[in-house]
Short mmCIF file of C-alpha atoms in Angstrom, two decimals:
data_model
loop_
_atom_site.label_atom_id
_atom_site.label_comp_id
_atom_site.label_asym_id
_atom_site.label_seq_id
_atom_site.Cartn_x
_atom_site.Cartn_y
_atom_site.Cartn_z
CA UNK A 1 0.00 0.00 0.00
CA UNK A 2 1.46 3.56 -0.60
CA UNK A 3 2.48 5.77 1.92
CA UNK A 4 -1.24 7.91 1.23
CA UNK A 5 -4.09 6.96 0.42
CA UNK A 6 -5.70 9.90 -1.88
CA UNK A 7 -9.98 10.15 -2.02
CA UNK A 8 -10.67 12.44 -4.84
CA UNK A 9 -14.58 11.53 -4.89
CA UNK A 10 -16.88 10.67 -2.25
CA UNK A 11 -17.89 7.97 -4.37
CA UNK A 12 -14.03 6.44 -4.18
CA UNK A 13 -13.89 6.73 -0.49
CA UNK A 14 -17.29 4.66 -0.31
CA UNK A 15 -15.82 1.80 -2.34
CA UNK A 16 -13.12 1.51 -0.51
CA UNK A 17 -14.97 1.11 2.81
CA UNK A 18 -17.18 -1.46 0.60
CA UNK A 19 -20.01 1.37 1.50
CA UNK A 20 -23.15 1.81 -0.85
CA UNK A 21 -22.63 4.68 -2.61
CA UNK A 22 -26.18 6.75 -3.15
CA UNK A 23 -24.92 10.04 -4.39
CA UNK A 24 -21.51 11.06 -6.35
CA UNK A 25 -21.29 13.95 -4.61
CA UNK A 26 -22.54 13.25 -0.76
CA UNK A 27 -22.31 10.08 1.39
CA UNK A 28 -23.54 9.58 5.16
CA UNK A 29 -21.48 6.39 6.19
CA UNK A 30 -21.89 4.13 9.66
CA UNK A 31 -18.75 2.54 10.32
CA UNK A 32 -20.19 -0.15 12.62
CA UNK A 33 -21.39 -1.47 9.07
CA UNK A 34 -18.15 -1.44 7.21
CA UNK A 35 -15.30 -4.02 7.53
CA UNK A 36 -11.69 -3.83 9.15
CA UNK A 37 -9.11 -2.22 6.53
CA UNK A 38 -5.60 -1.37 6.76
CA UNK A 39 -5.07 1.87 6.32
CA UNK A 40 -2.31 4.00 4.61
CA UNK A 41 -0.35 6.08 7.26
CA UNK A 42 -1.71 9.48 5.55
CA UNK A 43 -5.33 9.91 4.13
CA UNK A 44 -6.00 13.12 1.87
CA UNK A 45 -9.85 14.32 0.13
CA UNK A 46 -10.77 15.87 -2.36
CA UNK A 47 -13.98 16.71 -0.40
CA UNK A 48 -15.34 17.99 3.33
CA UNK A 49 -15.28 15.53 5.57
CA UNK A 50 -16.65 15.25 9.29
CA UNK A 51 -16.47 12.23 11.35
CA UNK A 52 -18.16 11.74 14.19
CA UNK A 53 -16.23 8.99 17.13
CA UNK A 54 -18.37 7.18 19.37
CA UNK A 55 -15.92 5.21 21.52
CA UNK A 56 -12.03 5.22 22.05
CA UNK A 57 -10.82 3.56 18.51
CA UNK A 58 -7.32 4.85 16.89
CA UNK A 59 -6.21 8.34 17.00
CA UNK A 60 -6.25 10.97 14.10
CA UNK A 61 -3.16 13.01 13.52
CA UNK A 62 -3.08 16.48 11.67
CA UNK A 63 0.51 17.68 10.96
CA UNK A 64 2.88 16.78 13.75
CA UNK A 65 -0.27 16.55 16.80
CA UNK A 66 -2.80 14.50 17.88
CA UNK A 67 -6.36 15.70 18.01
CA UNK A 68 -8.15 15.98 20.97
CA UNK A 69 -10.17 12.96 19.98
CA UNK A 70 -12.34 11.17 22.29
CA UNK A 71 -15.43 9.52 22.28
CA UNK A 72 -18.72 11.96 21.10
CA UNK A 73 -16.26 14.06 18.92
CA UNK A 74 -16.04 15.72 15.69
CA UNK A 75 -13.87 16.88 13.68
CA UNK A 76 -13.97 18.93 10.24
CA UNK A 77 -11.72 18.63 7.10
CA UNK A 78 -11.90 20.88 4.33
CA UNK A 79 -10.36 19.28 0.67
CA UNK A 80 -6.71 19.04 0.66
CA UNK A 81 -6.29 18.33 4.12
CA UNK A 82 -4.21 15.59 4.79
CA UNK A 83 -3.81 13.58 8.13
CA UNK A 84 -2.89 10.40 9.87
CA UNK A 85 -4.64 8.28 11.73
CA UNK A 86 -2.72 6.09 14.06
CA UNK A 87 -4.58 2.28 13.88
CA UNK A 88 -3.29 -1.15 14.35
CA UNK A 89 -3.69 -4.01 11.66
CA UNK A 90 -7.11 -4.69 10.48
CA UNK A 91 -8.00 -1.45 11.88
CA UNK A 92 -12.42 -0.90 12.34
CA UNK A 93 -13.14 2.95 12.78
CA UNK A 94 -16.36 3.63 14.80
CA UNK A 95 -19.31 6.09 14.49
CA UNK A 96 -20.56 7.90 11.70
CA UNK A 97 -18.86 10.44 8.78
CA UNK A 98 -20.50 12.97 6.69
CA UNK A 99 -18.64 13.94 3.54
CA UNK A 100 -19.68 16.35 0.34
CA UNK A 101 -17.94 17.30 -2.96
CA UNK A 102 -17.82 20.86 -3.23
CA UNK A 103 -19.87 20.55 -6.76
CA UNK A 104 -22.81 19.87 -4.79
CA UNK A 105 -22.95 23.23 -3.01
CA UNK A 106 -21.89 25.70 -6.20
CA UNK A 107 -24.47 28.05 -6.76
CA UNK A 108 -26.19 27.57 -3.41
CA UNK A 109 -26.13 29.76 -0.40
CA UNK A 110 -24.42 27.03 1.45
CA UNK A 111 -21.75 27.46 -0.98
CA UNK A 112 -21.54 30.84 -1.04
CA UNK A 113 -20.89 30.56 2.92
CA UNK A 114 -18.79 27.49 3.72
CA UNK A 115 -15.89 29.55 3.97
CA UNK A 116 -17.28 31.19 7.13
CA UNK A 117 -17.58 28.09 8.80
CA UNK A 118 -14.17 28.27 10.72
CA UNK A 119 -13.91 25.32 12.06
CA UNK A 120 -13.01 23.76 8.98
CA UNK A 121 -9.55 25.51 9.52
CA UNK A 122 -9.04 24.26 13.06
CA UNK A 123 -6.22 22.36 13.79
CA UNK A 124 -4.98 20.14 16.79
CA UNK A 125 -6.83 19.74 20.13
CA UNK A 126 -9.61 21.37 18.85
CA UNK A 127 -12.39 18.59 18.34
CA UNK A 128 -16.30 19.42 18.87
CA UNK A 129 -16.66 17.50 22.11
CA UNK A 130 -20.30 16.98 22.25
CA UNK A 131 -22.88 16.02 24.70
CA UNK A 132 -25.37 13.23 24.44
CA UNK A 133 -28.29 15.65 23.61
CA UNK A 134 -25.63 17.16 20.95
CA UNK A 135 -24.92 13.97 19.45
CA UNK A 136 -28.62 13.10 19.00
CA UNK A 137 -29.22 16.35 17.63
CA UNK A 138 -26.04 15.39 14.73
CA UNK A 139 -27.48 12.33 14.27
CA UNK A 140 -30.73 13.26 13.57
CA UNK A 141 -29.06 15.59 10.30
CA UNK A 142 -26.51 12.84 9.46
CA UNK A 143 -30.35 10.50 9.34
CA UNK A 144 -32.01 13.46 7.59
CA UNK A 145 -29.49 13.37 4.84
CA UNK A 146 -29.20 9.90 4.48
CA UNK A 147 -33.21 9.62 3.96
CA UNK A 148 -32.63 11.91 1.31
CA UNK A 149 -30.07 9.82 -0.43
CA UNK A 150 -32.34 6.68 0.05
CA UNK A 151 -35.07 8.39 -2.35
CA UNK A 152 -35.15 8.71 -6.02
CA UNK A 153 -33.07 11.97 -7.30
CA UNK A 154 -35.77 14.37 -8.37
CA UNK A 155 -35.70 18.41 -8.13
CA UNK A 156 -36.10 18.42 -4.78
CA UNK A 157 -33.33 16.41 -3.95
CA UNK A 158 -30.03 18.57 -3.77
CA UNK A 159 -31.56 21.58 -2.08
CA UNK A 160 -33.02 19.11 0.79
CA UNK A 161 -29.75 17.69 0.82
CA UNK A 162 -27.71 21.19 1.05
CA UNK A 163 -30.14 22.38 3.43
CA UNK A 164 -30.20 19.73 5.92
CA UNK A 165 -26.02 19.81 5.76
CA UNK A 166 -26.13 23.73 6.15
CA UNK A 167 -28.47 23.35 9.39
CA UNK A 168 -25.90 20.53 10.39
CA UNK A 169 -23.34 23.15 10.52
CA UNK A 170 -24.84 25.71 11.89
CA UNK A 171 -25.75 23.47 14.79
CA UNK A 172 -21.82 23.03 14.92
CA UNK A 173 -21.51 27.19 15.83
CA UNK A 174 -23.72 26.76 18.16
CA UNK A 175 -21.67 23.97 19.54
CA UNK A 176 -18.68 25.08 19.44
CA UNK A 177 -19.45 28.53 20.88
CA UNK A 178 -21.10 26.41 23.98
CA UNK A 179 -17.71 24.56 24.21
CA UNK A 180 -16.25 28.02 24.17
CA UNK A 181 -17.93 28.62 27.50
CA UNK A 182 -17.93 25.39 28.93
CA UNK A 183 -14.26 25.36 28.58
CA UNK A 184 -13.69 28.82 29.89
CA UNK A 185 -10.88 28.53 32.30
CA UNK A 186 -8.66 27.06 29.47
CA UNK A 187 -9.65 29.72 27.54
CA UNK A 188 -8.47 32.03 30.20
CA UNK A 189 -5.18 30.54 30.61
CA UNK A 190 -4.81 31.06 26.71
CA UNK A 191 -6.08 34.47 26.77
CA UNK A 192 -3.76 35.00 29.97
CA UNK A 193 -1.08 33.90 27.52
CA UNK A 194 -2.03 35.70 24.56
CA UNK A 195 -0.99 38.69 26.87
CA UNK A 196 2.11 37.81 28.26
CA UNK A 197 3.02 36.87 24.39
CA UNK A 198 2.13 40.59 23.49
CA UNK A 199 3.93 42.36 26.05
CA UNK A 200 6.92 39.93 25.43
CA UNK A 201 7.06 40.88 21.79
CA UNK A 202 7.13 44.73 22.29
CA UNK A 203 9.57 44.29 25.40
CA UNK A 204 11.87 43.07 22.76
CA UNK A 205 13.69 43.92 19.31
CA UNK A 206 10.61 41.93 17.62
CA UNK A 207 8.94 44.80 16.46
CA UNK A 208 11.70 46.78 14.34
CA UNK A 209 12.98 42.95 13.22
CA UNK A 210 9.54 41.90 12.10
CA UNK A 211 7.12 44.33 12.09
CA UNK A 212 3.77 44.39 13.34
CA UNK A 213 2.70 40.70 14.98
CA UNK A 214 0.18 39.17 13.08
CA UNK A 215 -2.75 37.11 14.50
CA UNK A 216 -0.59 33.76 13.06
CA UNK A 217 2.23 34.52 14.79
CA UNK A 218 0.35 34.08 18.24
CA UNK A 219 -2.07 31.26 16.95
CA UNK A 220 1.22 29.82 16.37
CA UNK A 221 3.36 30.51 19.44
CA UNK A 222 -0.03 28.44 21.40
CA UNK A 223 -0.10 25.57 18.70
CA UNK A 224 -3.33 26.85 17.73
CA UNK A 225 -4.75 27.49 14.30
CA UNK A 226 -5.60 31.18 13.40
CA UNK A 227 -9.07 30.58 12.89
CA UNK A 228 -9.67 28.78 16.40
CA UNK A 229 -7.60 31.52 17.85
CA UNK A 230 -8.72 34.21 16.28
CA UNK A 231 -12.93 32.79 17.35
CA UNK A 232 -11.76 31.94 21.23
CA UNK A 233 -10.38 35.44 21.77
CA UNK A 234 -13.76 37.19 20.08
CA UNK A 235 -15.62 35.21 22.52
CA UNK A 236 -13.84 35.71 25.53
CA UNK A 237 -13.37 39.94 24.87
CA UNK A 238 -15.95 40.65 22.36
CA UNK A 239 -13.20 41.99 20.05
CA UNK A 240 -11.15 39.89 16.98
CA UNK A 241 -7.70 39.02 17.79
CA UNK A 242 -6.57 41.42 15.30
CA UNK A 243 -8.61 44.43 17.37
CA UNK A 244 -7.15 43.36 20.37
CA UNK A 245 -3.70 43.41 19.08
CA UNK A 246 -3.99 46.97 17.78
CA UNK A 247 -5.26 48.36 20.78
CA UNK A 248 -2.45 46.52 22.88
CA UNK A 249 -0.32 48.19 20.39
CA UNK A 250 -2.06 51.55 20.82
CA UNK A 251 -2.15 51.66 24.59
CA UNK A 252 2.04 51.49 24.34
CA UNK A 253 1.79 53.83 22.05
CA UNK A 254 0.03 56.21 24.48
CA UNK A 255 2.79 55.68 27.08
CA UNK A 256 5.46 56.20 25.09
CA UNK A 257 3.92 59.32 23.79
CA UNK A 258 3.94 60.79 27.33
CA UNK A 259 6.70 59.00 28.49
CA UNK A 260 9.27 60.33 26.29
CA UNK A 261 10.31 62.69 24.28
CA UNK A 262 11.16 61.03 21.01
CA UNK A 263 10.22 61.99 17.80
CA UNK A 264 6.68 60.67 16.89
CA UNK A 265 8.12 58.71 14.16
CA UNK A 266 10.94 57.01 16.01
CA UNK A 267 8.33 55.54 18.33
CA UNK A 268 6.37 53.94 15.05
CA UNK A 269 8.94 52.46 13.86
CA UNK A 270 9.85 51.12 17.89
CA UNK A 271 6.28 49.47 17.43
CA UNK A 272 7.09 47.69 14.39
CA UNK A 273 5.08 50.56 11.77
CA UNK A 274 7.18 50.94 8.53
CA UNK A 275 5.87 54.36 7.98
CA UNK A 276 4.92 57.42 10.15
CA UNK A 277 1.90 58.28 8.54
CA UNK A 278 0.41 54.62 9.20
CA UNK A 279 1.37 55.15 12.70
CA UNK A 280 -0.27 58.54 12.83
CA UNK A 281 -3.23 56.81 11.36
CA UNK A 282 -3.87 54.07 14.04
CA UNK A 283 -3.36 56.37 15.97
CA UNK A 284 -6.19 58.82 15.63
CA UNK A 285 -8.33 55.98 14.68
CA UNK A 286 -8.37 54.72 18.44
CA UNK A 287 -7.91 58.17 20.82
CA UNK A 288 -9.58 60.79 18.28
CA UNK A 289 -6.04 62.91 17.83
CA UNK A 290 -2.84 62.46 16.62
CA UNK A 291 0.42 61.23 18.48
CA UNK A 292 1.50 65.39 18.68
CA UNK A 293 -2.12 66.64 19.65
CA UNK A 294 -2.45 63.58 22.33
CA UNK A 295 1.17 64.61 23.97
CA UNK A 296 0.20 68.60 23.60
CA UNK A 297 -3.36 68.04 25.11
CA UNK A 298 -1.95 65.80 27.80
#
C-alpha cells in the first residue's frame, strides 16, 4: 500500500470502505457497518469531511499533533487536508462520517458561505466534544441526509440535501461557541497567555525585526490554528484578535507618547510601523487625535 491513500470523490472513499454509494457527490457512512481495513499512514480528500467517534478507537493526527479525539467528537476537514490516523492491523473505525464534494454546493447559499464556517480551519486539540443531547441532535441531520439519499433523485433532492447539511453546521456554531464557554478557564489561561506573548514581543527587538505581529504569529506561538484563535479570543473579549492586538499596540503607544520625548516617528517604527503616517493613522483611529495633539493636550 502507498504511503497515502488519496480520495478524490466521495464515491471512491465509499468503495473503498465497501459502503453503498447513493450520491456522487454526498455520502452519510456508519462505520459499525463497514469491515476492518488497513489503512495507509496518511489519508487526503478531495472533499469535506466530518467524522463523528463514538468510543475510544485509533487516534487521528493532523501535521505533527494528535487531536483531541475522544469519544462523542467531531472533527472537520476541508479538501486538501491531509492527516494520519494512528490504527493497528485490520483497523475498524467507529461512528458515523458525513462527507460532500464541493460541486454539490456551487451556486447555493451554502456554498456561497462554507468559507465562514471556521472550524473547517481548526487544527490540533480542537475537536467538537459533544454532549449526548448534541450527538442526538447530529445524528438526527446525518439521518435526515441519508433519507434523502435513500429516495429517487428528483428536483427536490439537492436543495433538501444542502439544506439539511447547512443546518448541520450551523448546529456546529452553536456547539462550538457552547464549548467556548464550557471550557472557559482554558480559555483564560490562553487568553492570559495571549498577553504575556504581546507584552513579550514589544519588550523586545521583535517589532523593528519583524514588524507588526500578526494574529498567526500568536495562533502559532499556542499551537493553535488562526481561525480557532482568532474565534476563542472574540468570545472571551468581544473583540477579533486582530482588534485586540492593535489596541495593545495603541495603549504602548500612548505611554510612550507621554513617556518620552522622542520623535513621533521614532516611536512607530519602535512598534514595528514601517511608515509614520500609518502610525499617525492608528493612531487617531483609536484616541480621536494624533500622536502630537495627544502629547500637547496631555
Amino acid at each position: 500500500m502507498d504511503d497515502i491513500l488519496q480520495f478524490d470523490t466521495v464515491s471512491a472513499y465509499d468503495a473503498f470502505h465497501h459502503h453503498e454509494n447513493l450520491h456522487p457527490l454526498v455520502s452519510v457512512i456508519d462505520f459499525t457497518e463497514t469491515q476492518p481495513l488497513d489503512y495507509a499512514p496518511w489519508m487526503r480528500f478531495g472533499f469535506y469531511a466530518m467524522f463523528l467517534k463514538d468510543i475510544q478507537c485509533g487516534n487521528i493526527k493532523y501535521g505533527r499533533d494528535t487531536y483531541d479525539y475522544q469519544d462523542r467528537t467531531l472533527v472537520f476537514f476541508a479538501p486538501g487536508q491531509a492527516l494520519t490516523i494512528e490504527t493497528t492491523k485490520g483497523y475498524k473505525p467507529q461512528g458515523y462520517g458525513l462527507l460532500f464534494h464541493p460541486d454539490l454546493i456551487h451556486g447555493t447559499s451554502l456554498g456561497r458561505t462554507i468559507d465562514d464556517y471556521a472550524f473547517f480551519s481548526y487544527n490540533v486539540r480542537e475537536a467538537l466534544h459533544l454532549s449526548e443531547k448534541e450527538r442526538k441532535v447530529v445524528l438526527d441531520c446525518f439521518t435526515k441526509i441519508e433519507y434523502e439519499l435513500q429516495q429517487s433523485i428528483d428536483k427536490h433532492s439537492r436543495t433538501l440535501i444542502v439544506t439539511n447539511i447547512e443546518l448541520f453546521l450551523n448546529y456546529c456554531v452553536r456547539f462550538y461557541d457552547r464549548q467556548f464557554i464550557t471550557r472557559n478557564d482554558v480559555n483564560k489561561g490562553i487568553l492570559g497567555r495571549f498577553e504575556s506573548l504581546l507584552s513579550d514581543y514589544f519588550k523586545s527587538d521583535s517589532p523593528q525585526l519583524h514588524g507588526l505581529p500578526a494574529v498567526s504569529y500568536f495562533a502559532e506561538q499556542m499551537n493553535l490554528s488562526p481561525n480557532y484563535f482568532g474565534d476563542l479570543i472574540k468570545k472571551e473579549t468581544g473583540k477579533s484578535a486582530q482588534e485586540y492586538i492593535q489596541l495593545k499596540i495603541i495603549n504602548i503607544a500612548k505611554d510612550r507618547v507621554l513617556g518620552s520625548r522622542k520623535l513621533v516617528s521614532e516611536i512607530g517604527y519602535e512598534l514595528g510601523f514601517k511608515y509614520p503616517q500609518h502610525f499617525t493613522r492608528a493612531f487617531k483611529k483609536v484616541t480621536g487625535y494624533s500622536p502630537n495633539d495627544y502629547r500637547s493636550l496631555n
